[in-house]
Tab-separated table of C-alpha atoms in Angstrom:
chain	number	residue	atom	x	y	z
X	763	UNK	CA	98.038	82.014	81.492
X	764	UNK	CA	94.914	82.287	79.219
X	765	UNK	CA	91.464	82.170	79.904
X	766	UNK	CA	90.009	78.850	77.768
X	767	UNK	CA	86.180	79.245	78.509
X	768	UNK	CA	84.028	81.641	80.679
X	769	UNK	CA	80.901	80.062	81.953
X	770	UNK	CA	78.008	81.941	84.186
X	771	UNK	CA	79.669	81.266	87.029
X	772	UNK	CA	83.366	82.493	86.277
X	773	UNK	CA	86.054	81.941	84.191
X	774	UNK	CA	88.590	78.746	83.477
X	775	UNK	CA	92.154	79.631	83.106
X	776	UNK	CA	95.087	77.226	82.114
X	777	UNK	CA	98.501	77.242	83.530
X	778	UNK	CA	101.509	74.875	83.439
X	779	UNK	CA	102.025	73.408	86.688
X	780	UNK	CA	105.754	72.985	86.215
X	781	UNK	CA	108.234	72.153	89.217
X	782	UNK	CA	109.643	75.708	90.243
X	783	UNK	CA	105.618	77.231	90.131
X	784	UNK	CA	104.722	74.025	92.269
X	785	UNK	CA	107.780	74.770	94.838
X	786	UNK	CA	106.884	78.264	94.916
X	787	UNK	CA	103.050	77.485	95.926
X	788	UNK	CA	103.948	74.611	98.197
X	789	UNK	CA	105.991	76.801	100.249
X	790	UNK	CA	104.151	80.171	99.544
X	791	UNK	CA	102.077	81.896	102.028
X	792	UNK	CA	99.688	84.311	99.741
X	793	UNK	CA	99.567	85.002	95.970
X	794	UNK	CA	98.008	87.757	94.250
X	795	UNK	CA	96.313	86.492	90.910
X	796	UNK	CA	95.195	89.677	88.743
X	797	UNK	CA	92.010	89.819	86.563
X	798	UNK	CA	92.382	92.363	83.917
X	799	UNK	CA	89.105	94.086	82.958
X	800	UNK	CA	91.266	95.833	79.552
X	801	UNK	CA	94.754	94.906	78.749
X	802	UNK	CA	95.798	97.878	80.850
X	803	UNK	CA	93.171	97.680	84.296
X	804	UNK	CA	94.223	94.837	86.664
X	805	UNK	CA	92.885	94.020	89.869
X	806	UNK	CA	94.404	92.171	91.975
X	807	UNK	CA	93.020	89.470	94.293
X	808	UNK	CA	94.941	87.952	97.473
X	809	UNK	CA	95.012	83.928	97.302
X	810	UNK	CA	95.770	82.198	101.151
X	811	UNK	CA	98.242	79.567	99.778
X	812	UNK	CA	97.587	78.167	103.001
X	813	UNK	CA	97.281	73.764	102.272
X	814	UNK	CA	98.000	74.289	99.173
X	815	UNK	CA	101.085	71.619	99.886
X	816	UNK	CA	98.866	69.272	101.429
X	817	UNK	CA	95.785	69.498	98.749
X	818	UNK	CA	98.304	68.988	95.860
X	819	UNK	CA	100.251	65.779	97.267
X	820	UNK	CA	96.220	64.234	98.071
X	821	UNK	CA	95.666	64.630	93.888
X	822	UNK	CA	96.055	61.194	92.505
């Protein structure tokens, strides 16, 4: 994933919404997405995955 803009208000990153990573969200209960300060310092931030399923099959 890379970061294509960083506004004020946070940062846009892009992704590739294929099958298995839509599977894995739809029946996920948490993810951890990690914002690296330097290539070595992560911190990692718990995602509810909770309606994800739901929100996805409502995009037209």
């Amino acid at each position: 994933m890379a970061f294509v803009r960083c506004l004020p208000n946070g940062c846009i990153a892009e992704v590739i919404m294929d099958d298995e990573l839509i599977e894995l969200f739809s029946s996920g209960q948490d993810a951890i997405f990690v914002v690296f300060k330097t290539p070595e310092e992560g911190i990692g931030i718990p995602v509810s995955l909770n309606g994800f399923r739901e929100g996805f099959a409502a995009l037209p």
